[in-house]
Tab-separated table of C-alpha atoms in Angstrom:
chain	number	residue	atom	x	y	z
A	991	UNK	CA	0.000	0.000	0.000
A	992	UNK	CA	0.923	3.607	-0.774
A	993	UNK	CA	2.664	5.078	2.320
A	994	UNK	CA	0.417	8.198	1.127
A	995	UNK	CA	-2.852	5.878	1.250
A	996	UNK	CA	-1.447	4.670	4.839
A	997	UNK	CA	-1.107	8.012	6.666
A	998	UNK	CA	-3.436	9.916	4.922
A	999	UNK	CA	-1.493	12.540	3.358
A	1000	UNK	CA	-2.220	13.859	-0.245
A	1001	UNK	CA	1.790	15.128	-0.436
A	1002	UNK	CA	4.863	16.129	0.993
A	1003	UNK	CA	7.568	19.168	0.760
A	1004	UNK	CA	10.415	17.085	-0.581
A	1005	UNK	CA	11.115	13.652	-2.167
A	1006	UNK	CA	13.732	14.085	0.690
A	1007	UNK	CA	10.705	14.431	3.450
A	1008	UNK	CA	8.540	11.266	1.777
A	1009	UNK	CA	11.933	9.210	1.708
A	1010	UNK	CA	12.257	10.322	5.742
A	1011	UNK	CA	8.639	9.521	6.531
A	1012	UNK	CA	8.566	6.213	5.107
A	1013	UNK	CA	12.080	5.088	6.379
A	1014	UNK	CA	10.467	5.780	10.164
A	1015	UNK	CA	7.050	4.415	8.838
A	1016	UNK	CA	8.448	1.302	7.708
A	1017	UNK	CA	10.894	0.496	10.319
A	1018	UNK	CA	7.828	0.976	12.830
A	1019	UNK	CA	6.171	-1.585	10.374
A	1020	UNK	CA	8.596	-4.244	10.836
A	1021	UNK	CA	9.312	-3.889	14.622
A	1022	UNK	CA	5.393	-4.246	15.360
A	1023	UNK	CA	6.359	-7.815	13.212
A	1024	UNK	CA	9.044	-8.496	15.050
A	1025	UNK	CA	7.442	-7.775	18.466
A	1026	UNK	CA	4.704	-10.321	16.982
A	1027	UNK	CA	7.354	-13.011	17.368
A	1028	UNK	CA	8.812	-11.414	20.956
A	1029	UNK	CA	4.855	-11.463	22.556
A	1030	UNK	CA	5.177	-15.255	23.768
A	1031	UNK	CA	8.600	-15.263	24.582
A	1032	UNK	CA	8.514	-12.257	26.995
A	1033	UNK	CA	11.652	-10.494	25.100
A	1034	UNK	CA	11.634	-7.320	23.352
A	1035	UNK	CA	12.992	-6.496	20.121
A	1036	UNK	CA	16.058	-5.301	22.021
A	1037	UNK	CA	16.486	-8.041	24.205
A	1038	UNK	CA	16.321	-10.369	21.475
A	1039	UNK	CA	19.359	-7.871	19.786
A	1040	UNK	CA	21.440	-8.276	22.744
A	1041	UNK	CA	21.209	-12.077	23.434
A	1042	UNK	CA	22.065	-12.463	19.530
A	1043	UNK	CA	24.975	-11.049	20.034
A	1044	UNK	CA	25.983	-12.716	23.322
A	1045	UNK	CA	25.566	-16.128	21.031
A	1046	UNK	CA	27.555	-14.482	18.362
A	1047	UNK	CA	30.670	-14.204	20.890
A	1048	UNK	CA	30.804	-17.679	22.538
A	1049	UNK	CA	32.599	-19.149	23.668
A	1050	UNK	CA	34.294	-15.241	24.303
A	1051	UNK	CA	32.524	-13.146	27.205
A	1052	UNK	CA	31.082	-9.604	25.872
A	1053	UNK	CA	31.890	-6.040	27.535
A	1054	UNK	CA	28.820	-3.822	28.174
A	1055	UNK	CA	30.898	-1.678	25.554
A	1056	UNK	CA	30.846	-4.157	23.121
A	1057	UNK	CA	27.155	-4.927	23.244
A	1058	UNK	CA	26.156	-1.223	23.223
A	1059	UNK	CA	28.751	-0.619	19.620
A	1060	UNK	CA	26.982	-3.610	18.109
A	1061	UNK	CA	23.559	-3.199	19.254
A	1062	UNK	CA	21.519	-1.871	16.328
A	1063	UNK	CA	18.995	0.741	18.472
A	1064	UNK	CA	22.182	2.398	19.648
A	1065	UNK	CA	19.744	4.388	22.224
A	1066	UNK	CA	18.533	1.829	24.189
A	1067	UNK	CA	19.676	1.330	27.932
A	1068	UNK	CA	22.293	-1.485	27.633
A	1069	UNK	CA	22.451	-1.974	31.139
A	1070	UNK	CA	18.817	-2.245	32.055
A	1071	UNK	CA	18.453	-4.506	29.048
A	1072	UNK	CA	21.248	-6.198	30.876
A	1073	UNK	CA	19.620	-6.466	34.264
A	1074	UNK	CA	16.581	-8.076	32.423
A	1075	UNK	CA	18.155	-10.313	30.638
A	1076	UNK	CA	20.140	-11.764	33.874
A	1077	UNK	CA	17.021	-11.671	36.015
A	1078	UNK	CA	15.309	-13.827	33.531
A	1079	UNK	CA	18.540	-16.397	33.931
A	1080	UNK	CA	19.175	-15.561	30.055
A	1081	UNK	CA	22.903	-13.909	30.528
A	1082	UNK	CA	25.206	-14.198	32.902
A	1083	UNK	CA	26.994	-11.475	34.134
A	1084	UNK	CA	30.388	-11.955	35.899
A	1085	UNK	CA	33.146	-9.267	37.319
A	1086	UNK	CA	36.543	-9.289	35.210
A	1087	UNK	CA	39.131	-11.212	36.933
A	1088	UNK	CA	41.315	-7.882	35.708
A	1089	UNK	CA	39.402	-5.358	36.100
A	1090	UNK	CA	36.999	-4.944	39.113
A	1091	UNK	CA	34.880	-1.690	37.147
A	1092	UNK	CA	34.820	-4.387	34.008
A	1093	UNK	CA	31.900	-6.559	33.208
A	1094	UNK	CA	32.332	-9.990	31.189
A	1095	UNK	CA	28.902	-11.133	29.915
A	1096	UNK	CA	28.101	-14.381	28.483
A	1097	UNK	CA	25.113	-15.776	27.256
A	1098	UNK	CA	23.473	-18.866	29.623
A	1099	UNK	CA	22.412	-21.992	28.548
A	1100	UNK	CA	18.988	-21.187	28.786
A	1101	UNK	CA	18.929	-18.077	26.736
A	1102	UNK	CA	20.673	-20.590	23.983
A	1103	UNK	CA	17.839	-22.417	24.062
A	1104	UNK	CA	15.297	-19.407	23.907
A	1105	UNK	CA	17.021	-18.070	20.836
A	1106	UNK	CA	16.792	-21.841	19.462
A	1107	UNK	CA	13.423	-21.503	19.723
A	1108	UNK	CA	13.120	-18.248	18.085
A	1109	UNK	CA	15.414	-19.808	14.701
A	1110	UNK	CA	12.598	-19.579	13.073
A	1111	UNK	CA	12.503	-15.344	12.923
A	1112	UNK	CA	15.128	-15.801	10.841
A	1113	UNK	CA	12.853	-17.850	7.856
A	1114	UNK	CA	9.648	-15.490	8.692
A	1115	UNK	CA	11.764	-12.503	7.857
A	1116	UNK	CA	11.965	-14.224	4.188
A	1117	UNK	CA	7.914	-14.295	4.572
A	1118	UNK	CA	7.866	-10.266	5.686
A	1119	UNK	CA	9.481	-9.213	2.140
A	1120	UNK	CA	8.180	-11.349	-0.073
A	1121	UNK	CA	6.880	-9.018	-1.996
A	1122	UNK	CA	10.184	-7.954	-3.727
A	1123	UNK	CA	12.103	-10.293	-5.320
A	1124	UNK	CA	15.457	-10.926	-4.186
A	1125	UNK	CA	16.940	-8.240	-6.813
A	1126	UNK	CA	15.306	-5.533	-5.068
A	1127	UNK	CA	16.002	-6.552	-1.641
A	1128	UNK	CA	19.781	-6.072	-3.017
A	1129	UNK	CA	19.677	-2.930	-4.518
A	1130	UNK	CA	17.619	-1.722	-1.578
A	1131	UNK	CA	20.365	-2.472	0.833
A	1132	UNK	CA	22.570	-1.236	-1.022
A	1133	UNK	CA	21.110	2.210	-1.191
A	1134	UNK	CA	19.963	2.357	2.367
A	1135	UNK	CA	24.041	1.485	3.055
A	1136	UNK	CA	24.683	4.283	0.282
A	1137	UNK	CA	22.200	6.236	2.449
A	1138	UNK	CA	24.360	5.878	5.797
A	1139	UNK	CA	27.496	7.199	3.988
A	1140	UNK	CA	29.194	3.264	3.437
């Protein structure tokens, strides 16, 4: 549907504004998908970013620093996602042996086998964009990278 059609606005100021306005429409499109997926599992989008990237590092621990460069809402609290994430027994969160103001953080068995059971995000994505064909999924990540400056 025409992003025009789903707001309800005849026109914009700028190619520039409509390109703006449907970037933020559309990424608020996918994340109420993705939070579709999340409702059962009683994980947010960005709790679900964070233990990704714990799995990514095993068998290496993760900083708090690390987490927050890679995460990909760069905004969100890292350490109250943190705290959740350990409270749930999802991460586990240990002082550096080193460095007593240094956090290692590793991912716990049982938030393996949460994000096992979420695998299957991974093949519904495929199902969100089927509507453009695999050429166009290319060329559109390529210009959003373009966008960002590469």
């Amino acid at each position: 549907m025409l992003l025009e059609d789903e707001i309800q606005q005849k026109s914009f100021k700028s190619p520039q504004q409509k390109l703006a306005v449907n970037l933020l429409y559309t990424t608020n499109w996918l994340n109420n998908h993705y939070e579709k997926f999340f409702k059962n599992a009683d994980l947010t989008v960005q709790q679900y970013n964070v233990l990704r990237i714990l799995r990514g590092q095993l068998p290496n621990p993760c900083s708090l620093k690390c987490i927050k460069e890679r995460m990909l809402d760069r905004m969100s609290d890292t350490s109250r996602i943190l705290d959740k994430l350990v409270n749930k027994g999802y991460a586990i969160r240990n002082e550096c042996p080193n460095d007593r103001r240094s956090v290692n953080i590793l991912i716990s068995d049982k938030g393996l086998d949460l994000l096992k059971e979420l695998d299957f995000i991974d093949e519904a994505t495929i199902d969100i964009f089927k509507n453009l064909p695999t050429s166009q999924i290319e060329i559109l990540n390529n210009l959003l990278d373009d966008l960002r400056g590469k």
